[in-house]
Short mmCIF file of C-alpha atoms and ligand atoms in Angstrom, two decimals:
data_model
loop_
_atom_site.label_atom_id
_atom_site.label_comp_id
_atom_site.label_asym_id
_atom_site.label_seq_id
_atom_site.Cartn_x
_atom_site.Cartn_y
_atom_site.Cartn_z
CA MET A 1 -8.22 37.71 67.79
CA ARG A 2 -7.22 36.06 64.96
CA ASP A 3 -8.95 32.86 63.45
CA ILE A 4 -6.46 29.28 63.70
CA GLY A 5 -8.15 25.81 63.50
CA LEU A 6 -7.59 22.38 62.40
CA HIS A 7 -8.10 19.78 59.59
CA LEU A 8 -10.12 17.26 61.65
CA ARG A 9 -10.61 13.52 60.77
CA LEU A 10 -13.97 12.07 60.33
CA LYS A 11 -13.79 9.53 62.50
CA SER A 12 -18.09 8.76 62.54
CA SER A 13 -19.86 10.98 61.79
CA LEU A 14 -20.12 14.49 60.79
CA VAL A 15 -21.94 15.51 63.97
CA ASP A 16 -19.20 13.80 66.06
CA LEU A 17 -17.01 15.55 63.67
CA VAL A 18 -18.30 18.64 64.71
CA HIS A 19 -18.20 17.66 68.42
CA THR A 20 -14.83 17.22 68.71
CA ALA A 21 -13.78 20.99 67.05
CA TYR A 22 -15.82 22.35 70.21
CA GLU A 23 -13.76 20.20 72.02
CA LEU A 24 -11.02 21.85 70.47
CA GLN A 25 -12.43 25.14 70.62
CA ILE A 26 -11.53 25.68 67.30
CA PRO A 27 -13.33 28.54 65.36
CA ILE A 28 -12.99 27.18 62.17
CA PHE A 29 -12.14 23.19 60.98
CA GLN A 30 -11.42 21.56 57.85
CA CYS A 31 -12.68 18.00 57.19
CA PHE A 32 -13.04 15.49 53.60
CA LEU A 33 -16.63 14.41 53.26
CA ILE A 34 -15.31 11.06 53.22
CA SER A 35 -16.48 8.84 55.85
CA PRO A 36 -13.95 5.64 57.24
CA SER A 37 -14.85 3.40 54.54
CA GLY A 38 -13.60 5.24 52.04
CA PHE A 39 -17.06 6.44 50.21
CA LEU A 40 -18.51 9.80 49.32
CA LEU A 41 -20.92 10.50 52.91
CA SER A 42 -24.74 10.68 52.15
CA PRO A 43 -26.11 12.45 54.88
CA SER A 44 -29.95 11.83 55.37
CA GLU A 45 -32.37 14.66 55.41
CA GLU A 46 -32.98 14.76 59.36
CA GLU A 47 -28.57 14.49 59.42
CA ILE A 48 -28.26 17.98 57.48
CA VAL A 49 -31.82 19.36 59.61
CA GLN A 50 -29.59 18.17 62.71
CA ILE A 51 -25.92 19.01 61.66
CA TYR A 52 -26.75 22.88 60.25
CA PRO A 53 -27.36 24.58 63.28
CA LYS A 54 -24.78 23.53 64.96
CA MET A 55 -22.17 24.36 62.22
CA GLN A 56 -22.99 27.60 62.45
CA SER A 57 -21.06 28.24 65.62
CA PHE A 58 -17.85 27.88 63.75
CA ALA A 59 -16.76 31.74 62.20
CA GLN A 60 -15.85 29.38 59.28
CA ARG A 61 -16.13 25.58 57.57
CA TYR A 62 -14.29 24.48 55.00
CA LEU A 63 -14.81 21.39 53.22
CA HIS A 64 -11.95 19.54 51.47
CA ALA A 65 -12.78 18.29 47.99
CA SER A 66 -11.71 15.15 47.33
CA TYR A 67 -9.04 13.82 45.11
CA TRP A 68 -11.46 12.05 43.20
CA SER A 69 -11.67 14.36 41.03
CA ASN A 70 -9.16 15.96 38.16
CA LEU A 71 -10.15 19.73 37.56
CA ALA A 72 -7.35 19.62 35.03
CA SER A 73 -8.40 17.00 33.38
CA VAL A 74 -9.31 16.84 29.60
CA ARG A 75 -11.51 13.55 29.20
CA HIS A 76 -13.20 13.76 32.43
CA THR A 77 -15.08 16.53 32.49
CA LYS A 78 -18.81 16.24 34.34
CA HIS A 79 -17.43 16.28 37.66
CA ARG A 80 -20.47 14.59 39.39
CA VAL A 81 -19.09 14.05 43.34
CA LEU A 82 -17.59 17.21 43.30
CA MET A 83 -20.76 18.65 41.47
CA LYS A 84 -22.17 16.34 45.58
CA GLU A 85 -19.72 17.81 46.96
CA LEU A 86 -20.14 20.96 47.32
CA ASP A 87 -23.93 20.56 47.08
CA LEU A 88 -23.33 19.42 50.18
CA ALA A 89 -21.29 21.82 51.38
CA ARG A 90 -24.79 23.95 50.48
CA ARG A 91 -26.70 22.06 52.66
CA LEU A 92 -24.93 21.19 55.33
CA GLY A 93 -23.66 25.05 56.12
CA PHE A 94 -20.00 25.11 55.06
CA THR A 95 -18.53 28.50 53.79
CA HIS A 96 -16.25 27.22 51.66
CA LEU A 97 -14.80 24.72 49.69
CA VAL A 98 -11.10 23.63 49.17
CA MET A 99 -10.16 22.26 45.80
CA HIS A 100 -6.43 20.91 44.54
CA PRO A 101 -6.22 21.33 40.91
CA GLY A 102 -5.23 18.33 39.10
CA SER A 103 -3.87 17.32 36.66
CA ALA A 104 -3.73 18.26 33.24
CA LYS A 105 -1.99 14.57 31.88
CA GLY A 106 -3.33 13.12 28.54
CA ALA A 107 -3.54 16.72 27.61
CA LEU A 108 -0.39 18.27 25.09
CA ASN A 109 0.21 20.41 27.27
CA GLN A 110 -0.42 21.66 31.04
CA LYS A 111 -2.51 25.28 29.19
CA GLU A 112 -4.81 23.36 27.64
CA GLY A 113 -5.32 21.74 32.10
CA ILE A 114 -5.57 25.45 33.08
CA ASP A 115 -8.44 25.78 30.55
CA ALA A 116 -10.16 22.98 31.85
CA VAL A 117 -9.51 23.97 35.31
CA ALA A 118 -11.11 27.75 34.43
CA ARG A 119 -14.88 25.62 32.71
CA ILE A 120 -15.77 23.96 35.10
CA LEU A 121 -15.33 26.70 37.85
CA ASN A 122 -16.72 28.60 34.98
CA THR A 123 -19.63 25.66 35.09
CA LEU A 124 -19.51 25.78 39.21
CA LEU A 125 -20.53 29.31 39.41
CA GLN A 126 -23.28 29.51 36.72
CA HIS A 127 -24.76 28.09 40.13
CA GLU A 128 -23.27 28.30 42.96
CA THR A 129 -22.22 31.82 45.04
CA GLU A 130 -23.13 31.15 48.96
CA VAL A 131 -20.55 28.85 49.40
CA LYS A 132 -16.60 30.03 48.48
CA LEU A 133 -14.71 28.31 45.76
CA VAL A 134 -11.47 27.98 46.86
CA LEU A 135 -7.89 26.37 44.48
CA GLU A 136 -5.40 24.94 46.82
CA ASN A 137 -1.44 25.61 45.65
CA VAL A 138 -0.19 22.40 45.19
CA ALA A 139 3.39 20.52 45.58
CA HIS A 140 3.96 18.75 42.07
CA GLY A 141 5.16 20.04 39.47
CA ASN A 142 5.29 19.13 35.49
CA MET A 143 1.12 18.73 33.58
CA SER A 144 -0.12 19.68 36.82
CA VAL A 145 -2.69 23.05 37.38
CA GLY A 146 -1.29 25.51 40.91
CA GLY A 147 2.35 24.18 42.03
CA ASN A 148 3.34 27.68 40.03
CA LEU A 149 1.61 30.70 41.60
CA GLN A 150 1.44 32.36 37.97
CA ASP A 151 -1.34 29.66 36.64
CA PHE A 152 -3.57 30.88 39.41
CA LYS A 153 -2.71 34.37 37.59
CA LEU A 154 -3.69 33.12 34.53
CA LEU A 155 -6.54 30.75 35.53
CA LEU A 156 -8.25 33.87 36.62
CA GLU A 157 -8.02 35.29 33.54
CA LYS A 158 -10.28 32.42 32.49
CA ILE A 159 -12.54 33.00 35.52
CA ASP A 160 -16.30 34.97 34.37
CA LYS A 161 -17.32 35.55 38.21
CA PRO A 162 -13.84 36.38 39.29
CA GLU A 163 -14.57 38.09 42.60
CA HIS A 164 -15.67 34.07 43.56
CA ILE A 165 -13.15 32.49 43.74
CA ALA A 166 -10.29 32.40 46.52
CA PHE A 167 -6.69 31.17 47.14
CA CYS A 168 -5.55 28.77 49.35
CA ILE A 169 -1.70 28.84 50.20
CA ASP A 170 -0.58 26.02 52.08
CA THR A 171 3.33 26.17 52.65
CA ALA A 172 4.21 22.67 52.64
CA HIS A 173 3.01 22.52 49.21
CA ALA A 174 4.36 25.49 48.06
CA TYR A 175 8.34 24.44 49.64
CA SER A 176 8.03 21.02 47.87
CA TYR A 177 7.41 23.11 45.42
CA GLY A 178 10.53 24.47 45.04
CA TYR A 179 9.62 28.77 46.60
CA ASP A 180 11.62 28.33 48.75
CA LEU A 181 9.81 29.50 52.74
CA SER A 182 12.85 28.21 54.77
CA SER A 183 14.80 32.22 54.69
CA LYS A 184 13.26 35.31 55.32
CA ASP A 185 14.76 36.45 51.28
CA GLY A 186 12.69 33.42 50.02
CA MET A 187 9.99 34.09 52.55
CA GLU A 188 9.39 37.92 51.29
CA ARG A 189 9.99 36.12 47.82
CA PHE A 190 7.55 34.41 47.75
CA ILE A 191 5.43 37.05 49.61
CA HIS A 192 6.53 39.10 46.37
CA GLU A 193 4.79 36.23 43.97
CA ILE A 194 1.62 36.15 46.05
CA GLN A 195 1.25 40.41 44.97
CA THR A 196 2.75 40.12 41.93
CA THR A 197 0.35 36.92 40.66
CA ILE A 198 -3.03 35.27 43.35
CA SER A 199 -2.47 39.03 45.43
CA ILE A 200 -3.11 38.63 49.01
CA GLN A 201 -6.86 40.09 49.09
CA LYS A 202 -7.86 36.82 47.22
CA ILE A 203 -6.09 34.63 50.59
CA ALA A 204 -9.17 32.83 51.88
CA LEU A 205 -7.37 30.92 53.51
CA ILE A 206 -3.05 29.42 54.78
CA HIS A 207 -2.39 26.22 55.24
CA LEU A 208 -0.04 26.34 58.17
CA ASN A 209 1.92 23.58 56.99
CA ASP A 210 5.68 22.41 57.72
CA THR A 211 7.28 19.15 55.04
CA TYR A 212 9.03 16.55 55.86
CA ASP A 213 10.38 16.77 51.90
CA SER A 214 13.26 19.21 50.75
CA LEU A 215 12.46 21.93 48.34
CA GLY A 216 11.96 21.34 45.30
CA SER A 217 11.14 17.91 45.98
CA LYS A 218 7.80 17.25 44.14
CA ARG A 219 6.44 15.59 46.58
CA ASP A 220 4.28 16.01 49.78
CA ARG A 221 4.09 14.75 53.28
CA HIS A 222 2.94 17.38 56.04
CA ALA A 223 4.69 18.04 59.06
CA ALA A 224 3.38 19.64 62.13
CA PRO A 225 5.04 23.61 61.77
CA GLY A 226 8.24 23.83 63.88
CA ASP A 227 9.00 19.50 62.50
CA GLY A 228 9.96 19.61 58.98
CA LYS A 229 12.39 21.52 56.44
CA ILE A 230 10.66 25.20 56.20
CA GLY A 231 11.48 25.46 60.40
CA GLU A 232 9.44 26.95 62.62
CA ASP A 233 11.28 30.65 62.64
CA ALA A 234 10.08 31.08 59.06
CA LEU A 235 6.60 29.97 59.48
CA ARG A 236 6.43 32.58 62.50
CA HIS A 237 7.87 35.37 60.31
CA LEU A 238 4.98 34.25 57.48
CA VAL A 239 2.04 33.90 60.22
CA LEU A 240 3.20 37.68 61.50
CA ASP A 241 3.87 39.00 58.95
CA THR A 242 1.83 42.42 58.68
CA ARG A 243 0.53 42.44 55.25
CA LEU A 244 -0.95 38.49 55.72
CA ARG A 245 -2.17 38.93 59.44
CA GLY A 246 -5.74 39.06 58.88
CA ILE A 247 -5.76 35.72 56.89
CA PRO A 248 -7.22 32.51 58.31
CA LEU A 249 -4.75 29.93 59.83
CA LEU A 250 -5.47 26.16 59.30
CA LEU A 251 -3.61 23.57 60.13
CA GLU A 252 -3.03 19.85 58.50
CA PRO A 253 -0.26 17.65 60.60
CA PRO A 254 -0.17 14.63 60.73
CA GLU A 255 -1.91 12.03 62.62
CA LEU A 256 -2.32 13.24 65.97
CA ASN A 257 -4.61 12.14 68.76
CA GLN A 258 -7.07 14.53 70.57
CA GLU A 259 -4.53 16.13 73.16
CA GLU A 260 -1.65 16.54 70.64
CA LEU A 261 -3.74 18.38 68.31
CA TRP A 262 -4.75 20.51 71.14
CA VAL A 263 -1.25 21.10 72.16
CA LEU A 264 -0.47 22.21 68.49
CA LYS A 265 -2.76 24.93 68.28
CA GLN A 266 -2.16 25.85 71.82
CA ASN A 267 1.78 26.99 70.29
CA ILE A 268 0.55 28.49 67.19
CA MET A 269 -2.25 30.61 69.39
CA GLN A 270 0.84 31.63 71.55
CA TRP A 271 3.30 32.79 68.56
CA HIS A 272 0.22 35.08 67.74
CA ASN A 273 0.95 36.45 71.79
CA GLU A 274 4.16 37.02 72.77
ZN1 ZN B 1 -2.86 22.19 52.79
#
């Protein structure tokens, strides 16, 4: 059975969020560690002890790093927040830390940004092998790193322990960046691009999203799968592709209530049963 999960919003506590994941009967989930008031969570030792065993009943637990860290920055290179998130990820029992590479704004060229991302990842990898580091492709262009999958190919060449780095493919971001996933041919070209850059083996996760934004718009407004420009047929084609079938799927829809999330997850599960 394929793992299909949801991004959950932290409304009160992490314990409540994990409880919601239970109720939704999802084997995997993802969340930010940002409180509703906009601060990085700082759970007490007591809370950590309480939550850790509860986390273990989910096959994979993805912590999405906040957007405060710009890994591709050539100016701000200390990344204290990211370090703290990685530390929390390990102590709370997350299996993966999902990161956007960021933008090389202020650098001479985008390549300097890729170098900066490699530097911070190599630093993190010196201490961390428990939580898998996952880089996600993004919708943005120009000086942003990770819109074009070729960026990740270049990045991998600069990583000391590439076996500890994995990738997340977000379908909405790929489309907004300019990969036309809405047609069968376009989807084939995209899978071929994956094979020749990061390889399918290095994909840890697919963020299965549709988008309200048009092809190449470089904008990022997620829609539920089938509700946007990529469309249900094409997304179904992608997730049922035999080469990608073992990769977990995670949905990041716009704000929905628990009942709507349940229905959405059931729909995607249904694709696999037809
Ligand atoms: Zn995503």
